[in-house]
Each structure stands twice: as C-alpha cells, then as structure tokens.
mmCIF file of C-alpha atoms in Angstrom:
data_model
loop_
_atom_site.group_PDB
_atom_site.id
_atom_site.type_symbol
_atom_site.label_atom_id
_atom_site.label_comp_id
_atom_site.label_asym_id
_atom_site.label_seq_id
_atom_site.Cartn_x
_atom_site.Cartn_y
_atom_site.Cartn_z
ATOM 1 C CA LYS A 29 -21.779 205.052 245.485
ATOM 2 C CA ALA A 30 -21.757 202.657 242.472
ATOM 3 C CA GLY A 31 -18.606 202.488 240.429
ATOM 4 C CA VAL A 32 -18.099 202.797 236.715
ATOM 5 C CA THR A 33 -20.108 200.158 234.838
ATOM 6 C CA GLN A 34 -19.456 198.932 231.370
ATOM 7 C CA THR A 35 -21.659 196.708 229.152
ATOM 8 C CA PRO A 36 -21.307 194.191 227.764
ATOM 9 C CA ARG A 37 -18.393 192.624 229.594
ATOM 10 C CA TYR A 38 -17.513 190.271 226.684
ATOM 11 C CA LEU A 39 -18.189 190.543 222.985
ATOM 12 C CA ILE A 40 -17.306 188.416 219.974
ATOM 13 C CA LYS A 41 -17.573 190.016 216.546
ATOM 14 C CA THR A 42 -16.561 189.200 212.988
ATOM 15 C CA ARG A 43 -14.244 191.309 210.798
ATOM 16 C CA GLY A 44 -16.097 194.042 209.003
ATOM 17 C CA GLN A 45 -18.913 194.247 211.559
ATOM 18 C CA GLN A 46 -19.374 197.217 213.858
ATOM 19 C CA VAL A 47 -19.746 197.324 217.651
ATOM 20 C CA THR A 48 -21.067 199.676 220.265
ATOM 21 C CA LEU A 49 -19.771 199.620 223.844
ATOM 22 C CA SER A 50 -21.462 201.402 226.708
ATOM 23 C CA CYS A 51 -20.203 203.084 229.857
ATOM 24 C CA SER A 52 -22.034 204.525 232.803
ATOM 25 C CA PRO A 53 -19.831 206.858 234.958
ATOM 26 C CA ILE A 54 -19.868 207.287 238.654
ATOM 27 C CA SER A 55 -22.838 209.423 239.712
ATOM 28 C CA GLY A 56 -21.922 213.116 239.508
ATOM 29 C CA HIS A 57 -18.915 212.590 237.237
ATOM 30 C CA ARG A 58 -19.084 214.570 234.047
ATOM 31 C CA SER A 59 -15.906 213.411 232.224
ATOM 32 C CA VAL A 60 -15.673 209.986 230.556
ATOM 33 C CA SER A 61 -12.518 208.737 228.930
ATOM 34 C CA TRP A 62 -11.966 205.590 226.889
ATOM 35 C CA TYR A 63 -8.753 203.535 226.669
ATOM 36 C CA GLN A 64 -7.711 200.467 224.656
ATOM 37 C CA GLN A 65 -5.534 197.792 226.314
ATOM 38 C CA THR A 66 -3.691 195.259 224.257
ATOM 39 C CA PRO A 67 -0.714 193.050 225.047
ATOM 40 C CA GLY A 68 1.305 194.673 222.242
ATOM 41 C CA GLN A 69 0.553 198.298 222.573
ATOM 42 C CA GLY A 70 -0.381 198.495 226.249
ATOM 43 C CA LEU A 71 -2.836 201.039 227.465
ATOM 44 C CA GLN A 72 -3.636 203.799 224.943
ATOM 45 C CA PHE A 73 -5.989 206.762 225.181
ATOM 46 C CA LEU A 74 -8.852 206.832 222.714
ATOM 47 C CA PHE A 75 -10.915 209.962 223.564
ATOM 48 C CA GLU A 76 -12.506 211.980 226.364
ATOM 49 C CA TYR A 77 -15.986 213.437 226.570
ATOM 50 C CA PHE A 78 -17.090 216.210 228.884
ATOM 51 C CA SER A 79 -20.565 217.724 228.923
ATOM 52 C CA GLU A 80 -21.462 215.869 225.679
ATOM 53 C CA THR A 81 -18.408 217.312 223.827
ATOM 54 C CA GLN A 82 -15.272 215.531 222.756
ATOM 55 C CA ARG A 83 -12.456 217.331 224.587
ATOM 56 C CA ASN A 84 -9.485 215.293 223.652
ATOM 57 C CA LYS A 85 -8.618 212.538 221.114
ATOM 58 C CA GLY A 86 -5.853 209.978 220.898
ATOM 59 C CA ASN A 87 -4.159 208.726 217.789
ATOM 60 C CA PHE A 88 -6.705 206.214 216.526
ATOM 61 C CA PRO A 89 -8.378 205.978 213.090
ATOM 62 C CA GLY A 90 -11.777 207.510 212.383
ATOM 63 C CA ARG A 91 -13.352 204.041 212.667
ATOM 64 C CA PHE A 92 -13.286 204.717 216.365
ATOM 65 C CA SER A 93 -15.885 207.179 217.533
ATOM 66 C CA GLY A 94 -17.867 208.026 220.601
ATOM 67 C CA ARG A 95 -20.470 210.141 222.105
ATOM 68 C CA GLN A 96 -21.772 211.253 225.498
ATOM 69 C CA PHE A 97 -25.385 211.769 226.551
ATOM 70 C CA SER A 98 -26.834 214.454 228.801
ATOM 71 C CA ASN A 99 -26.727 212.044 231.758
ATOM 72 C CA SER A 100 -22.983 211.636 231.188
ATOM 73 C CA ARG A 101 -23.335 207.996 229.955
ATOM 74 C CA SER A 102 -21.068 207.372 227.036
ATOM 75 C CA GLU A 103 -20.862 204.991 224.119
ATOM 76 C CA MET A 104 -17.965 204.210 221.823
ATOM 77 C CA ASN A 105 -18.377 202.694 218.436
ATOM 78 C CA VAL A 106 -15.967 200.859 216.197
ATOM 79 C CA SER A 107 -16.905 200.351 212.608
ATOM 80 C CA THR A 108 -15.423 197.922 210.031
ATOM 81 C CA LEU A 109 -13.805 195.812 212.701
ATOM 82 C CA GLU A 110 -10.297 194.453 212.133
ATOM 83 C CA LEU A 111 -8.527 191.619 213.929
ATOM 84 C CA GLY A 112 -6.219 194.135 215.560
ATOM 85 C CA ASP A 113 -9.190 195.798 217.333
ATOM 86 C CA SER A 114 -9.363 192.774 219.664
ATOM 87 C CA ALA A 115 -8.616 194.333 223.023
ATOM 88 C CA LEU A 116 -9.887 195.251 226.499
ATOM 89 C CA TYR A 117 -11.681 198.551 226.204
ATOM 90 C CA LEU A 118 -11.679 200.469 229.480
ATOM 91 C CA CYS A 119 -13.835 203.404 230.414
ATOM 92 C CA ALA A 120 -12.854 205.875 233.117
ATOM 93 C CA SER A 121 -14.788 208.673 234.743
ATOM 94 C CA SER A 122 -13.688 211.728 236.636
ATOM 95 C CA LEU A 123 -15.488 214.585 238.334
ATOM 96 C CA GLU A 124 -14.071 217.236 236.006
ATOM 97 C CA SER A 125 -11.950 217.464 232.910
ATOM 98 C CA THR A 126 -8.760 218.625 234.556
ATOM 99 C CA PRO A 127 -5.539 216.650 235.173
ATOM 100 C CA SER A 128 -5.622 216.906 238.961
ATOM 101 C CA TYR A 129 -8.805 214.791 239.246
ATOM 102 C CA GLU A 130 -8.441 211.087 239.554
ATOM 103 C CA GLN A 131 -9.917 208.783 236.925
ATOM 104 C CA TYR A 132 -11.878 205.788 238.119
ATOM 105 C CA PHE A 133 -11.935 202.810 235.757
ATOM 106 C CA GLY A 134 -14.688 200.303 235.005
ATOM 107 C CA PRO A 135 -14.027 196.534 234.614
ATOM 108 C CA GLY A 136 -13.754 196.831 230.842
ATOM 109 C CA THR A 137 -15.293 195.194 227.785
ATOM 110 C CA ARG A 138 -13.274 192.461 226.263
ATOM 111 C CA LEU A 139 -13.814 192.551 222.478
ATOM 112 C CA THR A 140 -12.705 189.609 220.343
ATOM 113 C CA VAL A 141 -12.682 190.016 216.614
ATOM 114 C CA THR A 142 -12.580 186.808 214.538
ATOM 115 C CA GLY B 15 5.919 214.170 223.849
ATOM 116 C CA ASP B 16 4.722 212.900 227.258
ATOM 117 C CA SER B 17 5.807 209.388 228.097
ATOM 118 C CA VAL B 18 6.455 206.958 231.018
ATOM 119 C CA THR B 19 9.169 204.447 231.242
ATOM 120 C CA GLN B 20 8.517 201.664 233.637
ATOM 121 C CA MET B 21 10.679 198.807 234.968
ATOM 122 C CA GLU B 22 10.336 195.689 232.897
ATOM 123 C CA GLY B 23 8.882 192.671 234.607
ATOM 124 C CA PRO B 24 7.934 190.228 235.693
ATOM 125 C CA VAL B 25 8.974 190.598 239.321
ATOM 126 C CA THR B 26 8.720 187.637 241.627
ATOM 127 C CA LEU B 27 9.270 188.108 245.334
ATOM 128 C CA SER B 28 8.740 186.099 248.538
ATOM 129 C CA GLU B 29 6.160 187.306 251.007
ATOM 130 C CA GLU B 30 7.384 190.063 253.311
ATOM 131 C CA ALA B 31 10.115 191.107 250.862
ATOM 132 C CA PHE B 32 10.754 194.722 249.942
ATOM 133 C CA LEU B 33 9.333 195.968 246.628
ATOM 134 C CA THR B 34 10.537 198.634 244.334
ATOM 135 C CA ILE B 35 9.183 199.238 240.859
ATOM 136 C CA ASN B 36 10.980 202.030 238.989
ATOM 137 C CA CYS B 37 9.172 204.665 236.981
ATOM 138 C CA THR B 38 10.597 207.680 235.171
ATOM 139 C CA TYR B 39 8.766 210.158 232.989
ATOM 140 C CA THR B 40 9.067 212.756 230.282
ATOM 141 C CA ALA B 41 6.571 215.596 230.252
ATOM 142 C CA THR B 42 6.186 219.250 229.508
ATOM 143 C CA GLY B 43 5.195 221.352 232.448
ATOM 144 C CA TYR B 44 4.270 219.824 235.754
ATOM 145 C CA PRO B 45 2.402 216.543 235.410
ATOM 146 C CA SER B 46 0.287 214.714 237.917
ATOM 147 C CA LEU B 47 1.670 211.242 238.591
ATOM 148 C CA PHE B 48 -0.288 208.039 239.404
ATOM 149 C CA TRP B 49 0.198 204.407 240.135
ATOM 150 C CA TYR B 50 -2.647 202.072 239.165
ATOM 151 C CA VAL B 51 -3.050 198.376 239.895
ATOM 152 C CA GLN B 52 -4.839 195.748 237.818
ATOM 153 C CA TYR B 53 -5.847 192.431 239.279
ATOM 154 C CA PRO B 54 -6.580 189.496 236.991
ATOM 155 C CA GLY B 55 -9.772 189.969 234.977
ATOM 156 C CA GLU B 56 -10.406 193.397 236.350
ATOM 157 C CA GLY B 57 -10.100 197.061 235.314
ATOM 158 C CA LEU B 58 -7.583 199.486 236.842
ATOM 159 C CA GLN B 59 -7.702 200.680 240.416
ATOM 160 C CA LEU B 60 -6.018 203.910 241.465
ATOM 161 C CA LEU B 61 -3.356 202.981 244.095
ATOM 162 C CA LEU B 62 -1.889 206.452 244.795
ATOM 163 C CA LYS B 63 -1.144 209.796 243.231
ATOM 164 C CA ALA B 64 1.019 212.938 243.587
ATOM 165 C CA THR B 65 0.268 216.192 241.989
ATOM 166 C CA LYS B 66 3.384 218.268 242.633
ATOM 167 C CA ALA B 67 7.129 217.920 243.264
ATOM 168 C CA ASP B 68 8.146 216.294 246.575
ATOM 169 C CA ASP B 69 4.615 215.098 247.276
ATOM 170 C CA LYS B 70 4.412 211.573 248.625
ATOM 171 C CA GLY B 71 1.448 209.410 247.690
ATOM 172 C CA SER B 72 0.608 206.461 249.895
ATOM 173 C CA ASN B 73 -2.082 203.852 250.203
ATOM 174 C CA LYS B 74 -2.214 200.233 251.604
ATOM 175 C CA GLY B 75 1.447 200.305 252.570
ATOM 176 C CA PHE B 76 2.616 201.449 249.163
ATOM 177 C CA GLU B 77 4.436 204.713 248.736
ATOM 178 C CA ALA B 78 5.822 206.817 245.864
ATOM 179 C CA THR B 79 7.519 210.256 245.964
ATOM 180 C CA TYR B 80 7.307 212.762 243.100
ATOM 181 C CA ARG B 81 10.936 213.608 242.323
ATOM 182 C CA LYS B 82 11.193 216.438 239.808
ATOM 183 C CA GLU B 83 14.983 216.500 239.758
ATOM 184 C CA THR B 84 15.213 212.833 238.659
ATOM 185 C CA THR B 85 11.814 212.801 236.885
ATOM 186 C CA SER B 86 10.887 209.706 238.805
ATOM 187 C CA PHE B 87 7.993 208.202 240.726
ATOM 188 C CA HIS B 88 9.173 204.872 242.043
ATOM 189 C CA LEU B 89 6.727 202.674 243.835
ATOM 190 C CA GLU B 90 7.835 200.982 247.104
ATOM 191 C CA LYS B 91 6.316 198.707 249.701
ATOM 192 C CA GLY B 92 8.168 197.434 252.790
ATOM 193 C CA SER B 93 6.588 194.019 253.033
ATOM 194 C CA VAL B 94 4.616 192.570 250.219
ATOM 195 C CA GLN B 95 1.796 190.003 250.612
ATOM 196 C CA VAL B 96 0.526 187.328 248.303
ATOM 197 C CA SER B 97 -2.600 189.483 247.804
ATOM 198 C CA ASP B 98 -0.349 192.191 246.159
ATOM 199 C CA SER B 99 0.178 189.994 243.144
ATOM 200 C CA ALA B 100 -1.073 192.045 240.207
ATOM 201 C CA VAL B 101 0.116 194.287 237.347
ATOM 202 C CA TYR B 102 1.267 197.777 238.341
ATOM 203 C CA PHE B 103 1.102 200.747 235.983
ATOM 204 C CA CYS B 104 2.757 204.090 236.392
ATOM 205 C CA ALA B 105 0.938 206.939 234.625
ATOM 206 C CA LEU B 106 1.002 210.693 234.198
ATOM 207 C CA LYS B 107 -1.387 213.490 233.156
ATOM 208 C CA ALA B 108 0.019 216.717 231.858
ATOM 209 C CA GLY B 109 -2.089 219.561 230.509
ATOM 210 C CA ALA B 110 -5.031 217.464 229.412
ATOM 211 C CA ASN B 111 -7.205 214.964 231.216
ATOM 212 C CA ASN B 112 -5.816 211.833 229.606
ATOM 213 C CA LEU B 113 -3.428 209.310 231.116
ATOM 214 C CA PHE B 114 -0.174 208.222 229.591
ATOM 215 C CA PHE B 115 0.721 204.784 230.930
ATOM 216 C CA GLY B 116 3.889 202.848 231.302
ATOM 217 C CA THR B 117 4.006 199.234 230.030
ATOM 218 C CA GLY B 118 3.047 197.750 233.347
ATOM 219 C CA THR B 119 5.056 195.500 235.672
ATOM 220 C CA ARG B 120 3.674 192.126 236.696
ATOM 221 C CA LEU B 121 4.364 191.294 240.335
ATOM 222 C CA THR B 122 4.020 187.775 241.724
ATOM 223 C CA VAL B 123 4.422 187.260 245.452
ATOM 224 C CA ILE B 124 5.008 183.689 246.542
ATOM 225 C CA PRO B 125 4.308 182.380 250.073
#
C-alpha cells in the first residue's frame, strides 16, 4: 500500500506571495493532519480534516488554511507569506479521527520564503 | 495543557552501547504515547506506541513502557547500531487526534 505523498517536495516563494501544498493520504485513511516543523518551534500541529470537515485546529493565524476533498486528499494554503513561514510542512494520515489510531507521515514539503 | 518534555541532545554513543532517551508528559485524562523517528531529509516514522498504563511498546529492538505513576515513556535499546542515528521524538495524543511532540533528541552512533 502506498504511503502518504506530498507535493511539491521543495518550494521557494517570496514574502507576500501565497502557496498551496498538497497531501494524498494512505488509501482508506479518512483523517489528514498537518504539522509545521521549524528548528526554533519544533513540531506544531496546524489542523486536522476528517470527512471534508476541519475537526481540530492549532494555534496558527488565519493565513493558514486547509481543505479536504471527497477522496480524502488535502491541501493547505498559506497566504501573505512571511519569512517565519519557512519550514518543513508535514502531512499525516490516519484511519479514523480518534487518538488511538496511529498517524503516518509523508516526507514533507520544505518551504523557503525569501 | 498537554505537553511533552524530552531529554535534550545531542546524544553520541558507540556502536553496541545501551540507549536511554527520557520522556515525561503532562496530560489530562489518559493519553496515548508514541515514539517517532526522523532520518535525515525524511518525514517521521512511527517507531512504537502504547495506549494505556503499563503497556510496553516495542519495535526493531527499541522499547518504551507507559508509566502512569511517573508520567514517563522512556525509550531504550540494548545495543545501538550506526543505522539508528536519527532524531527521536516523543509524542502524545489526548482527547483529540493531534500529536503533541517533544523537542526531539538527535542520536549519533559511531562505529
């Protein structure tokens, strides 16, 4: 079974631009979560989507948004990029939206904002 | 709130040495606990998990026991290999389906 895939793997953007990242979960998984990883703040939860609905949201500004499609694929969008948004963005999928299910991570999208 | 405190690194060990990476947590209720590993340039891989007190998670020679009385989930391995060099993250889930991570511990194993 294929793992979680994320596209693109690398991205360079300029301050003020917006960006869209894509995540395809493991087949059959209905929950998709997004995390931001930076050297300073570590791994932080952005949001979770389940059955096309946002179930949970971390403490990030409204510039960060996401959505999920009927096939469980998910996208996250960051508008008005800032230098501090440079990070590795990780997507994780799980079968259901309950704590006892493992989350499986993709390889990440490394975003650089210049 | 929920949080994970993890042993600061980096940790450097010789091959076949014993490994312990300490992890303690604060959470309401009864969290599920996880160890993830991140190899250079890659995403996170689930190493092991435990979902209730006294459970022992194990995988690839690594073990961790869920200790409710000490709120700990320390990672151990009896004999590390060069291929174990990576960053290790302790994490928990409590109530909702999102992970709270520790800061990560970088392990380097030298031949």
